[in-house]
């Protein structure tokens, strides 16, 4: 079936079967590889994208459900919270292997977009679904706090 | 240093592995002859400078997160005289003659926390040699003695002259650098040891542009996923793909030549995964492993309760046992460590394409390029120089990308061999493939009896270990197996970190129950847990403070004991040892691995029944000269998280030979809320740099276990969740 997909401000016509995860459309059809495959069961968050500004796991979001939505991937991030998060990630050198970090950043931007001054508990709660096997969690937490400060300044 | 001595043994194994990975003969000399990095802008194999003055460090170690891309680049920049902003890096091609790991012999690869250890002098010299030829070229151009010139921030100046280095690159490339260029005195370092140096790989990893092997999208590529037997030793008997044919994008399915799986070819990843689901496969399980984890557990328990196969300490066990029997107090504990998967964030993947000149390119997060290089040359019957390896970022490894069997690259090669080679083949593993098809940290058991005298001093230590050897039967056997003993099974127990009078240690190998592999910090994952749990239990039994008790048994005058003492004191001081907040307890552990010394104090609140909360981990590390202090801290944080996360709740179990766990929901990773805070302190020293990728891991689980023991529950069978410990 042909589906019209709005992604990073552009409209694409996608020919995919219903039930196809958005993740594979983004990666294999649109060749945007910043969104990662980690588990396929919405358990690690590496595939997190924004759907109308809200973080969703693209491996469990299906192509037929995104027809009228605005999808944003790591490549399309532009918002003020996004810039603050990326600056904080750079200042604190959060990354190690980096494979989960697109998803971490998409979730962190989602958090700061709805709550620009989260407590440490709120950070842990919101970011719980984003796994990092390198265990960069200390820096993720600190970088979200730092991004919040950047946004406030 | 022990790391250098033991890793030297890798030399023979490396040569063997380069040739003997599969069955087809390629002489090691073929490896040596491979490739030539000659390039007019290459001032030496590690430094490239373009005419516009852009410096590029050629990084021989792949980047799986542990920081060598930053570290090796720092060494070049420091000695050459450029800022970190003015230097780029590239991963080296596969060429063990130029880019071997000096700790591994004539073999290119990353592992054993050796990247900085083996590169420190080599990369400094490369940077210094480049500086010298550039200065010589400027000296000739200006007719000014070299002694009057200096190179700083990419600019050569002196005697009234000043010009960017790019101007001298062409002339410098024709000059011969001195074999021993002058290296900076550590007091002159601007970048080495500078905590403000940032990671070179951060920018592409925060905007989605970093390219991992999983991100390869070649024109016209096919994606292959493989349906593998569910039991080790099983093979493919037959398959029916009629249902798969209904999947849009499915191309074909074919049994691999070695019957180790059915390759499913498709136009894209989703189609490949869907088609594999639709396959009906019959396995031949006649030679398959059928044991369950409980069988393995019982086998290991029996082994540590009988006379060991190998006497590691070459002394009389009966005599040690008698000394313990006569002791004032006797402690006895048996420990069990389950299989563990590595589960790197990026599932295994690589892509193979044919080149126009009849060769092939492997796109891979290649941890040990020499192994797939040789294996692929054999499979494709190509000379070594016709096989290229494009090393990409790797999404973690923890050991998994370094299999002696070159497992996933061989799968991809076999899948490619079965095509007409007109289309690139990208092999993709799913997370389920990764968790169930793993090469696991082997299961191990230890049984320890310790005798204490009336003053609470150790008078006897009887230690038996049983488990599956990682190296035996692989091309890497000679690397770690000596006189039948796989060092990787016992490192951390023999030689013991402490001065222990009257110690006996023995090892029994068990036959393979599954495929096993080094897992971040290898044998130390279980040996440190046992040593540090027993030291803790002994301190408690002796009525002594656990830090004081350890220090008392580190009173020898060896460099090891002194450095262990220093990190232990540093961690204890910074953790406020002995004065935890109300309702909290602390646990401590100290351990040397991969040449580095690490002590950790874990402070917890709550209790095992209602939920333990890990409030803080305080770490002290001595890894020699700290080249990138912030990377070192990051590695301690990561190593601690990796050790603690698995100890809390992870295990791989077998039932009738099949792995039970499938994906992250039942192999739950450490999550952000599991550890509230980690603080790392680095010992300032002028000793040669050692590793940081692994040494943070060994003390973490026992320090946690000791904090939990102070709440009344000593966990001796992992994971802790299985022993009834809950976490909040």
Short mmCIF file of N, CA, C and O in Angstrom, two decimals, chain B residues 57-111:
data_model
loop_
_atom_site.label_atom_id
_atom_site.label_comp_id
_atom_site.label_asym_id
_atom_site.label_seq_id
_atom_site.Cartn_x
_atom_site.Cartn_y
_atom_site.Cartn_z
N UNK B 57 45.24 11.39 12.20
CA UNK B 57 45.85 10.25 12.89
C UNK B 57 45.22 8.98 12.34
O UNK B 57 44.00 8.91 12.17
N UNK B 58 46.06 8.00 12.03
CA UNK B 58 45.55 6.70 11.57
C UNK B 58 45.44 5.82 12.82
O UNK B 58 46.46 5.45 13.42
N UNK B 59 44.21 5.51 13.18
CA UNK B 59 43.96 4.81 14.45
C UNK B 59 43.87 3.31 14.20
O UNK B 59 42.99 2.85 13.46
N UNK B 60 44.77 2.55 14.80
CA UNK B 60 44.83 1.11 14.51
C UNK B 60 43.84 0.30 15.34
O UNK B 60 43.64 -0.88 15.07
N UNK B 61 43.25 0.92 16.35
CA UNK B 61 42.26 0.21 17.17
C UNK B 61 40.85 0.67 16.82
O UNK B 61 40.63 1.87 16.62
N UNK B 62 39.94 -0.26 16.71
CA UNK B 62 38.57 0.13 16.39
C UNK B 62 37.93 0.82 17.60
O UNK B 62 38.42 0.70 18.72
N UNK B 63 36.86 1.55 17.33
CA UNK B 63 36.22 2.33 18.40
C UNK B 63 34.86 1.72 18.73
O UNK B 63 33.91 1.83 17.96
N UNK B 64 34.83 1.05 19.87
CA UNK B 64 33.57 0.47 20.32
C UNK B 64 33.07 1.21 21.55
O UNK B 64 32.21 0.74 22.27
N UNK B 65 33.67 2.37 21.78
CA UNK B 65 33.22 3.21 22.88
C UNK B 65 34.26 3.49 23.94
O UNK B 65 34.12 4.41 24.74
N UNK B 66 35.34 2.69 23.94
CA UNK B 66 36.32 2.79 25.02
C UNK B 66 37.31 3.94 24.83
O UNK B 66 38.16 4.18 25.67
N UNK B 67 37.25 4.60 23.68
CA UNK B 67 37.98 5.86 23.54
C UNK B 67 39.32 5.87 22.81
O UNK B 67 39.99 6.89 22.84
N UNK B 68 39.74 4.77 22.14
CA UNK B 68 41.05 4.84 21.47
C UNK B 68 41.11 5.88 20.36
O UNK B 68 42.19 6.42 20.09
N UNK B 69 39.98 6.17 19.71
CA UNK B 69 40.02 7.17 18.63
C UNK B 69 40.48 8.51 19.20
O UNK B 69 41.25 9.24 18.57
N UNK B 70 40.04 8.80 20.40
CA UNK B 70 40.47 10.03 21.07
C UNK B 70 41.89 9.87 21.63
O UNK B 70 42.74 10.74 21.47
N UNK B 71 42.12 8.74 22.27
CA UNK B 71 43.39 8.53 22.96
C UNK B 71 44.59 8.52 22.03
O UNK B 71 45.60 9.19 22.27
N UNK B 72 44.50 7.75 20.95
CA UNK B 72 45.66 7.65 20.05
C UNK B 72 45.85 8.96 19.29
O UNK B 72 46.98 9.36 18.99
N UNK B 73 44.76 9.65 19.01
CA UNK B 73 44.84 10.95 18.35
C UNK B 73 45.51 11.97 19.28
O UNK B 73 46.31 12.80 18.85
N UNK B 74 45.20 11.87 20.56
CA UNK B 74 45.83 12.75 21.56
C UNK B 74 47.35 12.58 21.55
O UNK B 74 48.10 13.56 21.62
N UNK B 75 47.81 11.35 21.44
CA UNK B 75 49.26 11.08 21.49
C UNK B 75 49.96 11.72 20.30
O UNK B 75 51.03 12.32 20.43
N UNK B 76 49.35 11.58 19.11
CA UNK B 76 49.93 12.19 17.91
C UNK B 76 49.94 13.71 18.04
O UNK B 76 50.95 14.37 17.80
N UNK B 77 48.79 14.26 18.44
CA UNK B 77 48.66 15.72 18.53
C UNK B 77 49.67 16.29 19.53
O UNK B 77 50.30 17.32 19.27
N UNK B 78 49.82 15.58 20.63
CA UNK B 78 50.74 16.05 21.68
C UNK B 78 52.16 16.18 21.15
O UNK B 78 52.81 17.21 21.28
N UNK B 79 52.64 15.11 20.55
CA UNK B 79 54.06 15.10 20.15
C UNK B 79 54.30 15.87 18.86
O UNK B 79 55.37 16.41 18.65
N UNK B 80 53.28 15.90 18.00
CA UNK B 80 53.46 16.63 16.74
C UNK B 80 53.41 18.14 16.98
O UNK B 80 54.16 18.90 16.38
N UNK B 81 52.52 18.54 17.89
CA UNK B 81 52.41 19.96 18.16
C UNK B 81 51.22 20.61 17.48
O UNK B 81 51.34 21.67 16.87
N UNK B 82 50.06 19.93 17.53
CA UNK B 82 48.84 20.54 17.01
C UNK B 82 47.75 20.43 18.08
O UNK B 82 47.84 19.61 18.99
N UNK B 83 46.75 21.27 17.95
CA UNK B 83 45.66 21.22 18.92
C UNK B 83 44.72 20.06 18.57
O UNK B 83 44.73 19.55 17.45
N UNK B 84 43.89 19.66 19.52
CA UNK B 84 42.93 18.57 19.27
C UNK B 84 41.90 18.97 18.23
O UNK B 84 41.33 18.10 17.55
N UNK B 85 41.66 20.24 18.08
CA UNK B 85 40.69 20.68 17.06
C UNK B 85 41.27 20.59 15.66
O UNK B 85 40.53 20.56 14.67
N UNK B 86 42.61 20.58 15.58
CA UNK B 86 43.25 20.61 14.27
C UNK B 86 43.64 19.22 13.77
O UNK B 86 44.36 19.07 12.79
N UNK B 87 43.17 18.20 14.46
CA UNK B 87 43.54 16.83 14.06
C UNK B 87 42.28 15.98 13.89
O UNK B 87 41.35 16.06 14.71
N UNK B 88 42.26 15.23 12.82
CA UNK B 88 41.18 14.29 12.56
C UNK B 88 41.73 12.88 12.74
O UNK B 88 42.91 12.70 13.01
N UNK B 89 40.86 11.89 12.58
CA UNK B 89 41.37 10.52 12.65
C UNK B 89 40.64 9.65 11.64
O UNK B 89 39.53 9.97 11.20
N UNK B 90 41.30 8.57 11.28
CA UNK B 90 40.69 7.54 10.42
C UNK B 90 41.06 6.20 11.01
O UNK B 90 42.13 6.06 11.61
N UNK B 91 40.20 5.20 10.79
CA UNK B 91 40.57 3.86 11.23
C UNK B 91 41.51 3.24 10.21
O UNK B 91 41.33 3.40 9.00
N UNK B 92 42.50 2.54 10.71
CA UNK B 92 43.52 1.95 9.84
C UNK B 92 42.92 0.84 8.99
O UNK B 92 41.98 0.16 9.40
N UNK B 93 43.48 0.63 7.79
CA UNK B 93 43.09 -0.56 7.03
C UNK B 93 43.64 -1.81 7.73
O UNK B 93 44.43 -1.71 8.66
N UNK B 94 43.21 -2.97 7.26
CA UNK B 94 43.73 -4.21 7.82
C UNK B 94 45.13 -4.46 7.29
O UNK B 94 45.31 -4.71 6.10
N UNK B 95 46.10 -4.36 8.13
CA UNK B 95 47.49 -4.58 7.75
C UNK B 95 48.31 -4.82 9.01
O UNK B 95 48.81 -3.89 9.63
N UNK B 96 48.42 -6.10 9.40
CA UNK B 96 49.07 -6.39 10.68
C UNK B 96 50.56 -6.07 10.69
O UNK B 96 51.17 -6.00 11.75
N UNK B 97 51.13 -5.87 9.50
CA UNK B 97 52.55 -5.51 9.48
C UNK B 97 52.72 -4.09 10.03
O UNK B 97 53.68 -3.81 10.75
N UNK B 98 51.80 -3.23 9.69
CA UNK B 98 51.90 -1.84 10.13
C UNK B 98 51.10 -1.57 11.39
O UNK B 98 51.48 -0.76 12.22
N UNK B 99 49.95 -2.25 11.50
CA UNK B 99 48.99 -1.84 12.52
C UNK B 99 48.70 -2.94 13.54
O UNK B 99 47.61 -3.00 14.11
N UNK B 100 49.68 -3.82 13.74
CA UNK B 100 49.47 -4.88 14.74
C UNK B 100 49.35 -4.29 16.14
O UNK B 100 49.88 -3.22 16.43
N UNK B 101 48.68 -5.04 16.97
CA UNK B 101 48.65 -4.73 18.40
C UNK B 101 49.96 -5.27 18.97
O UNK B 101 50.20 -6.48 18.94
N UNK B 102 50.80 -4.40 19.47
CA UNK B 102 52.13 -4.84 19.91
C UNK B 102 52.05 -5.81 21.08
O UNK B 102 52.99 -6.55 21.36
N UNK B 103 50.92 -5.83 21.78
CA UNK B 103 50.74 -6.80 22.86
C UNK B 103 50.28 -8.16 22.33
O UNK B 103 50.27 -9.14 23.05
N UNK B 104 49.87 -8.19 21.04
CA UNK B 104 49.34 -9.43 20.47
C UNK B 104 50.31 -10.08 19.49
O UNK B 104 49.99 -11.12 18.91
N UNK B 105 51.44 -9.46 19.21
CA UNK B 105 52.32 -10.00 18.18
C UNK B 105 51.91 -9.50 16.81
O UNK B 105 51.38 -8.40 16.69
N UNK B 106 52.13 -10.32 15.75
CA UNK B 106 51.84 -9.84 14.39
C UNK B 106 50.36 -9.94 14.06
O UNK B 106 49.95 -10.60 13.11
N UNK B 107 49.56 -9.31 14.83
CA UNK B 107 48.11 -9.48 14.75
C UNK B 107 47.45 -8.15 15.06
O UNK B 107 47.73 -7.51 16.07
N UNK B 108 46.56 -7.74 14.18
CA UNK B 108 45.86 -6.47 14.37
C UNK B 108 44.56 -6.72 15.10
O UNK B 108 43.73 -7.52 14.64
N UNK B 109 44.37 -6.06 16.20
CA UNK B 109 43.14 -6.30 16.94
C UNK B 109 43.10 -5.50 18.22
O UNK B 109 44.11 -4.97 18.69
N UNK B 110 41.91 -5.45 18.78
CA UNK B 110 41.66 -4.67 19.98
C UNK B 110 41.07 -5.59 21.03
O UNK B 110 40.17 -6.37 20.72
N UNK B 111 41.58 -5.51 22.24
CA UNK B 111 41.04 -6.35 23.30
C UNK B 111 42.01 -6.40 24.46
O UNK B 111 43.15 -5.93 24.36
#
